[in-house]
N, CA, C and O atoms as a MOPAC input file, in Angstrom:
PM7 MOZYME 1SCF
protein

 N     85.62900 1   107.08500 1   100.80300 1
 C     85.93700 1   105.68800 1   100.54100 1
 C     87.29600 1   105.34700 1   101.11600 1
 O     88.12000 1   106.25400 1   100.99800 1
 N     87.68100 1   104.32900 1   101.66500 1
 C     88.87300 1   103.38200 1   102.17200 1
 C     89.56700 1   102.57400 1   101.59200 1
 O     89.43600 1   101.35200 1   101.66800 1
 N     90.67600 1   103.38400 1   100.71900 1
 C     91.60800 1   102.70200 1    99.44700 1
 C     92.42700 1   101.92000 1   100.27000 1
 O     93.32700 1   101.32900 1    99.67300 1
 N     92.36300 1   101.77600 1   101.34000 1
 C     93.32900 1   100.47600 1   101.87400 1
 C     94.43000 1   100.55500 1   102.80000 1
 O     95.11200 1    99.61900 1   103.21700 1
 N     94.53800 1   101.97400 1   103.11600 1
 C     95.79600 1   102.67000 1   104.10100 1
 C     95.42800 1   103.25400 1   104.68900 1
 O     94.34600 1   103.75800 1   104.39000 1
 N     96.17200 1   103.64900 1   106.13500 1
 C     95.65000 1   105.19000 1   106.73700 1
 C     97.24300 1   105.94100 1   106.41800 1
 O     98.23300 1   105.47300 1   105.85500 1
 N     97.04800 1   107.00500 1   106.90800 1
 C     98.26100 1   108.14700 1   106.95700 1
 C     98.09300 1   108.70200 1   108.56400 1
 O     97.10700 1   108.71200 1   109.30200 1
 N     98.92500 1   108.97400 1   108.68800 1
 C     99.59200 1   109.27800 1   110.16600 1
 C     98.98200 1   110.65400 1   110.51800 1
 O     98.84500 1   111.47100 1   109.60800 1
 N     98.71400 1   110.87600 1   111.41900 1
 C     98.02400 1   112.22200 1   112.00100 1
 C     97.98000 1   112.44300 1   113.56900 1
 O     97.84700 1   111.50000 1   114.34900 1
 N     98.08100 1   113.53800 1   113.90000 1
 C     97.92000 1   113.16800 1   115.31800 1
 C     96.23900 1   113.20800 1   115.80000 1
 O     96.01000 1   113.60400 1   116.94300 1
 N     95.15300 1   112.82200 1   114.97400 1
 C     93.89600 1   112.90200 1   115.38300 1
 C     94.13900 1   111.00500 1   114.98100 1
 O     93.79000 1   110.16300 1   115.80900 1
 N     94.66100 1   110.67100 1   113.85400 1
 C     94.59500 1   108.84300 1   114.27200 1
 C     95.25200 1   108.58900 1   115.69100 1
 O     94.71700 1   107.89400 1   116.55500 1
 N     96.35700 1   109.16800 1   115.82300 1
 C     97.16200 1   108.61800 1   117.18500 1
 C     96.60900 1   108.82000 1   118.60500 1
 O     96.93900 1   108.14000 1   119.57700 1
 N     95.72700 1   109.83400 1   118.60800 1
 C     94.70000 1   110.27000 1   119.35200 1
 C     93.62300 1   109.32600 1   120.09600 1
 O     93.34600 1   108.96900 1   121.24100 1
 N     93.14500 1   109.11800 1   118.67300 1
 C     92.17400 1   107.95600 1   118.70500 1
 C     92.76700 1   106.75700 1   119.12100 1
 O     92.24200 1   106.10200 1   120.02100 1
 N     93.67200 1   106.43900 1   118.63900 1
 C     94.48300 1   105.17800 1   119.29500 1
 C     94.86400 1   105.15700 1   120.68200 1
 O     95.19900 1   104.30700 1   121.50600 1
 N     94.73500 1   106.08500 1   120.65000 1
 C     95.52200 1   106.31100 1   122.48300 1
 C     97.44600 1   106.25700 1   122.23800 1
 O     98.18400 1   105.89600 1   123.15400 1
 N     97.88500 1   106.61300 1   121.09400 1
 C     99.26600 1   106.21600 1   121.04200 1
 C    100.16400 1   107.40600 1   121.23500 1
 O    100.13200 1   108.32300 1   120.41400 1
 N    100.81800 1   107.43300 1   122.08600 1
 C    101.88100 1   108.65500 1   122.41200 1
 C    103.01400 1   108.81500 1   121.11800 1
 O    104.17600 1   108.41000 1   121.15000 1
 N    102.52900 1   109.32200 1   120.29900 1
 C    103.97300 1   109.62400 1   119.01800 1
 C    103.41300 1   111.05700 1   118.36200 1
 O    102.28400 1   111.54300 1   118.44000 1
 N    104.20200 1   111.38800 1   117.91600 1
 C    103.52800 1   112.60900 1   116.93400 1
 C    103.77400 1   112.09400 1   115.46000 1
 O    104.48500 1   111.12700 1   115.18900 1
 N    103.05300 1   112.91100 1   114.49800 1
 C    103.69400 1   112.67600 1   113.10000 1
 C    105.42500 1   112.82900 1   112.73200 1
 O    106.30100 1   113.63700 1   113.04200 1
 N    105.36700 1   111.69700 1   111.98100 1
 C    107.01200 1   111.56100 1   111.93800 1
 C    107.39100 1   111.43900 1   110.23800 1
 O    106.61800 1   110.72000 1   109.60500 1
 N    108.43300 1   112.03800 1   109.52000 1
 C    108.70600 1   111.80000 1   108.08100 1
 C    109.17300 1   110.51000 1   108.30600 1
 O    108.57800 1   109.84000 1   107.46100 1
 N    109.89300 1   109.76400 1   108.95300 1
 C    110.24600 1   108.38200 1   108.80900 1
 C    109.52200 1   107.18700 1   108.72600 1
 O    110.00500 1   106.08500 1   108.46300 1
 N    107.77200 1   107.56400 1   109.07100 1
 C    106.80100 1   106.86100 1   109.24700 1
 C    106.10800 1   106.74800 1   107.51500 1
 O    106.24200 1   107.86200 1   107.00800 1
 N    105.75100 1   106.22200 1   106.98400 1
 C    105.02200 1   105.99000 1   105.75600 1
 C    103.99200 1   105.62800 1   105.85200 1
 O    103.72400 1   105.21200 1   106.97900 1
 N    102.95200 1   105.57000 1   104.89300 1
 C    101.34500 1   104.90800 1   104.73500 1
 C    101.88600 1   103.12000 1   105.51400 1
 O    101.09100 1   102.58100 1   106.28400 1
 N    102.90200 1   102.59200 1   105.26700 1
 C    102.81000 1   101.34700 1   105.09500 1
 C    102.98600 1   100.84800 1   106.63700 1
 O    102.47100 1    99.85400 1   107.15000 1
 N    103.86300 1   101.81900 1   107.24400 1
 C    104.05000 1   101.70800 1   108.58900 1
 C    102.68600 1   102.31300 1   109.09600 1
 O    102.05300 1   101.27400 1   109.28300 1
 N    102.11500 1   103.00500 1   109.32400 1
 C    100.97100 1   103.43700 1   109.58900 1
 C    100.07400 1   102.64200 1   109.42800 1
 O     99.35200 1   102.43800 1   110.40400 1
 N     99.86800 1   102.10800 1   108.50100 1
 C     98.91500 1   100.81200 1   108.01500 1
 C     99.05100 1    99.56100 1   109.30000 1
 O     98.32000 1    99.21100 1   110.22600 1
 N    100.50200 1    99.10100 1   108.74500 1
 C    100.61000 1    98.04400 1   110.07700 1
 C    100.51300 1    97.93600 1   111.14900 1
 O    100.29800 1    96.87900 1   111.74200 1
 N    100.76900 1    99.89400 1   112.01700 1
 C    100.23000 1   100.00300 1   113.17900 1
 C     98.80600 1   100.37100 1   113.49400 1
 O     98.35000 1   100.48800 1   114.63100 1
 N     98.17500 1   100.53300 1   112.41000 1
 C     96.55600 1   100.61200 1   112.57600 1
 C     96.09900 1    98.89300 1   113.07400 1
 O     95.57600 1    98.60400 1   114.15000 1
 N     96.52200 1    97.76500 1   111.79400 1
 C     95.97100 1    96.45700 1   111.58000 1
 C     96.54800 1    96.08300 1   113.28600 1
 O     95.78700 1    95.52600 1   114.07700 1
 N     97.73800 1    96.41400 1   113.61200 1
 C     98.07400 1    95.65900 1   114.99000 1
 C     96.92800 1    96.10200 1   116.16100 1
 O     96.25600 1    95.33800 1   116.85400 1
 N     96.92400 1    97.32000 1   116.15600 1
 C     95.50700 1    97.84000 1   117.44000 1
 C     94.96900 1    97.44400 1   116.84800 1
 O     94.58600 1    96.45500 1   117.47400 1
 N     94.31200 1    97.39700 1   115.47700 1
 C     92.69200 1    96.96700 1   115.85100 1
 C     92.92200 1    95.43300 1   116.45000 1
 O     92.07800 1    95.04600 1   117.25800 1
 N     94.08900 1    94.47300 1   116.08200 1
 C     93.74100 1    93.01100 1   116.09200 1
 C     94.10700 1    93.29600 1   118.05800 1
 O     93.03800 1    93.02700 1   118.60600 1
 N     94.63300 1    93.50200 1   118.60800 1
 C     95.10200 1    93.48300 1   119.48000 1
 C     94.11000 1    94.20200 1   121.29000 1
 O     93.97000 1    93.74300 1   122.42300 1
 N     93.56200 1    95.81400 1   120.38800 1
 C     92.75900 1    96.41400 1   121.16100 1
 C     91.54900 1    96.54000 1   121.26700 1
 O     90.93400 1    96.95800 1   122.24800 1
 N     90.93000 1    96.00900 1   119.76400 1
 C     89.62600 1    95.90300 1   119.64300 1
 C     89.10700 1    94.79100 1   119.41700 1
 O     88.01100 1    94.51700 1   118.92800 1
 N     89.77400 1    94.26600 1   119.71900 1
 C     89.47100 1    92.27800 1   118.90300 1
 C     87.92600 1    92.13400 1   119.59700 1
 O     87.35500 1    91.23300 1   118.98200 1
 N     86.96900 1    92.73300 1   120.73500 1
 C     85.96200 1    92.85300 1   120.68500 1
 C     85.10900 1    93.34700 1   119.45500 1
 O     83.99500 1    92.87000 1   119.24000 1
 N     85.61200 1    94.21900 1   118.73800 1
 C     84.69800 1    94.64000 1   117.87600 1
 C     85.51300 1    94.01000 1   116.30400 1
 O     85.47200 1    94.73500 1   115.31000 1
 N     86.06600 1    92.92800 1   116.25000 1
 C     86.19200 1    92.53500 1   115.22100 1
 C     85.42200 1    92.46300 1   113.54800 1
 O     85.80900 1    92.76800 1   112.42000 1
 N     83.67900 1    91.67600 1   114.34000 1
 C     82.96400 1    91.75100 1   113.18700 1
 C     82.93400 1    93.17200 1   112.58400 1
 O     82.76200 1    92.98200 1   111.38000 1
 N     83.00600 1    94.37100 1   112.78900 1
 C     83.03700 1    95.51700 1   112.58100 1
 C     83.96200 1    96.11100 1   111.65200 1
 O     83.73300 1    96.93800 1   110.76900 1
 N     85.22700 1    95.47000 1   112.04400 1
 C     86.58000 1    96.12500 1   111.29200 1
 C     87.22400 1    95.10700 1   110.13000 1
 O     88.12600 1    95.14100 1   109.29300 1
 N     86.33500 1    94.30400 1   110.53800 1
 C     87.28400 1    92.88600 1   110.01700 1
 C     87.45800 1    92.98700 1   108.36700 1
 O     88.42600 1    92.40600 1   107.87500 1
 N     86.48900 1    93.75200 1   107.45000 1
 C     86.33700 1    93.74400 1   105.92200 1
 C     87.26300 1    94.80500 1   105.81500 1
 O     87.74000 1    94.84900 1   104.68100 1
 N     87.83400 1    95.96200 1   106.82500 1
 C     88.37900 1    96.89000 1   106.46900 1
 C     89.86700 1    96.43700 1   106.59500 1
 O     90.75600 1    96.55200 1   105.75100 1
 N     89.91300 1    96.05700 1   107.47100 1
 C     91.62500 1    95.19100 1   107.40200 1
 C     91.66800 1    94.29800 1   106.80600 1
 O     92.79700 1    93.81300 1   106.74300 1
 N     90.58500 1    93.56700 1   106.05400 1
 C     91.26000 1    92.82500 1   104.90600 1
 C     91.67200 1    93.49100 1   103.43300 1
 O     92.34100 1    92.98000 1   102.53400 1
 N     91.20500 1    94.46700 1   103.47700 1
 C     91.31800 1    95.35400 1   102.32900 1
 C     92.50300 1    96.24000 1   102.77100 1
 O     92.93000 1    96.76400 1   101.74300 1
 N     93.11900 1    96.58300 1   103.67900 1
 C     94.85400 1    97.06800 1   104.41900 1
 C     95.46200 1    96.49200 1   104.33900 1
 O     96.64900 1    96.79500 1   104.21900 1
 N     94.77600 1    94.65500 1   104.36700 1
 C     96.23000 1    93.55300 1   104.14800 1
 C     96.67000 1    93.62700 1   102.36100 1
 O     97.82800 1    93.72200 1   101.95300 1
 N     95.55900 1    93.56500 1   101.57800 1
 C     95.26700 1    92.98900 1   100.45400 1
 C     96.02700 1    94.36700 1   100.19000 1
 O     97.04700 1    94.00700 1    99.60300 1
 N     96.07300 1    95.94200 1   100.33100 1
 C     97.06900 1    96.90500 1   100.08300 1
 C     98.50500 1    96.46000 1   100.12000 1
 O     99.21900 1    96.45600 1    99.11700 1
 N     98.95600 1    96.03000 1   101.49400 1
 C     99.89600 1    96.10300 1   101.64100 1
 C    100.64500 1    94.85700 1   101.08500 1
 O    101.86100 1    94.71800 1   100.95900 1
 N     99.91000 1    94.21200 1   100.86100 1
 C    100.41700 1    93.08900 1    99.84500 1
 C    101.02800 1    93.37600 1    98.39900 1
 O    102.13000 1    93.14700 1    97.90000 1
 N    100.06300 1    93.86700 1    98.01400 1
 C    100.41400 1    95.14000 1    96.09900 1
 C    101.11300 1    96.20100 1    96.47700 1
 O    101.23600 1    97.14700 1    95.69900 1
 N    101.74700 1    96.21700 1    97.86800 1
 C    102.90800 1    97.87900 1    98.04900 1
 C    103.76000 1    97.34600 1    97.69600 1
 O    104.24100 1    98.23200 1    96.99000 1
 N    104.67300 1    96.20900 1    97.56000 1
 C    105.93200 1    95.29800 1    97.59300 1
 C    106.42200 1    95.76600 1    98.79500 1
 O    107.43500 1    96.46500 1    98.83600 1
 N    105.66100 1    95.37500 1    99.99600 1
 C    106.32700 1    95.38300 1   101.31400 1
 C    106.79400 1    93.88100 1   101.17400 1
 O    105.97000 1    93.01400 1   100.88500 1
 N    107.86000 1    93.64500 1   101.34000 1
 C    108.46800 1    92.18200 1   101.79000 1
 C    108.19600 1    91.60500 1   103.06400 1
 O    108.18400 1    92.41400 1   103.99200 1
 N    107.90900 1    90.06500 1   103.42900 1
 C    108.22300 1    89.70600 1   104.34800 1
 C    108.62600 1    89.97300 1   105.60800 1
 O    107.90300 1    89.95300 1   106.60300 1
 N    109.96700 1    90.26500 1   105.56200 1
 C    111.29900 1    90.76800 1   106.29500 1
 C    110.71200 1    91.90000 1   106.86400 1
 O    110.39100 1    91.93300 1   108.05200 1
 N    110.48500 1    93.21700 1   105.76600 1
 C    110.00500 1    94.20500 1   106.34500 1
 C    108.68800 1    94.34500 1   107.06300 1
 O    108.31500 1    95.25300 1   107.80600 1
 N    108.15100 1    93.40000 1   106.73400 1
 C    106.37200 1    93.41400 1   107.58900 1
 C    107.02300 1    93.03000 1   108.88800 1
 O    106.73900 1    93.75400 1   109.84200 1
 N    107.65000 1    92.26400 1   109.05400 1
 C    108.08700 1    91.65500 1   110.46200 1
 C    108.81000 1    92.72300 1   111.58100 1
 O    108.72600 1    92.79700 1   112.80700 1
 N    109.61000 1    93.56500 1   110.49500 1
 C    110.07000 1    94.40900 1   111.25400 1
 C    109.48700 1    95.64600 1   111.84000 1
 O    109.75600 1    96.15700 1   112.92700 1
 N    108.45900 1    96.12500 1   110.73700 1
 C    107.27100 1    96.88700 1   111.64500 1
 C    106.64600 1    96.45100 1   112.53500 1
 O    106.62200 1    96.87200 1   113.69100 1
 N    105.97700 1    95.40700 1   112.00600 1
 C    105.43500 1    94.79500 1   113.14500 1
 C    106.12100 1    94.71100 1   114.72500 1
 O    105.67000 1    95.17200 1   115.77300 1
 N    107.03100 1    94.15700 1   114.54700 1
 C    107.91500 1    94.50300 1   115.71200 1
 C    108.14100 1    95.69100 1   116.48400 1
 O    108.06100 1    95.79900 1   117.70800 1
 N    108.55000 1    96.92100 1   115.30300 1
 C    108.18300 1    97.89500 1   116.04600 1
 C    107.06600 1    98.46000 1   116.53800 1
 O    107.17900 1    99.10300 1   117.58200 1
 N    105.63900 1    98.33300 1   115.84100 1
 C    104.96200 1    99.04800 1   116.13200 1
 C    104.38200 1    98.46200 1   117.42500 1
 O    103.61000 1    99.11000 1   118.13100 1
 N    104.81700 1    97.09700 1   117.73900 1
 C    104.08100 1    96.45900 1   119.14100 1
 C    104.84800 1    97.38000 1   120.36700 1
 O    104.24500 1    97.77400 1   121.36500 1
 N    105.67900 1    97.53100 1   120.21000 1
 C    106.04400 1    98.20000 1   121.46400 1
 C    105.24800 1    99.58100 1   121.82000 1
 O    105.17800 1   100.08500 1   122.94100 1
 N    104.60700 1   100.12900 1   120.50200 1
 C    103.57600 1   101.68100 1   121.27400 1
 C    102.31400 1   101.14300 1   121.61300 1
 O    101.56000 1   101.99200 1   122.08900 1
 N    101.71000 1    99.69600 1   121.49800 1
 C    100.88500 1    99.37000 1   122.23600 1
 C    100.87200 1    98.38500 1   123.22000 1
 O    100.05100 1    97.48000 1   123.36800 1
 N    101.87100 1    98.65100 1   123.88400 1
 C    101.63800 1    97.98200 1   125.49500 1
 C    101.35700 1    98.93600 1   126.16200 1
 O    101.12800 1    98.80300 1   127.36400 1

């Protein structure tokens, strides 16, 4: 079952095509946001597919007390490992 996060691995980053290894500075929450950015970004073809599962990653990361501020700032970072 899919409680609403992923965790960092190098078989997700794999799959992503993303050059990083596992990092302690990385968390479920950062991991999360760089999952929701590829899928919206790399798979937006297969949307109908993913689309119930990232609403249930948003609806997580909403009840983590990620702030604002800080969503923005992942976000930010994590766009730069997918160009």
């Amino acid at each position: 079952d899919f409680e609403g996060w992923w965790t960092q691995s190098e078989q997700l980053y794999s799959i992503m095509g993303v050059s990083m290894t596992p990092n302690t500075k990385r968390d479920d929450k950062w991991v999360t946001v760089l999952v929701l950015k590829w899928l919206d970004v790399k798979m937006v073809a297969e949307k109908d597919v993913w689309e119930l599962v990232a609403e249930k990653a948003k609806s997580w990361l909403e009840g983590s007390g990620l702030g604002m501020g800080e969503l923005k700032r992942i976000e930010e970072e994590v766009a730069g490992y997918l160009e």
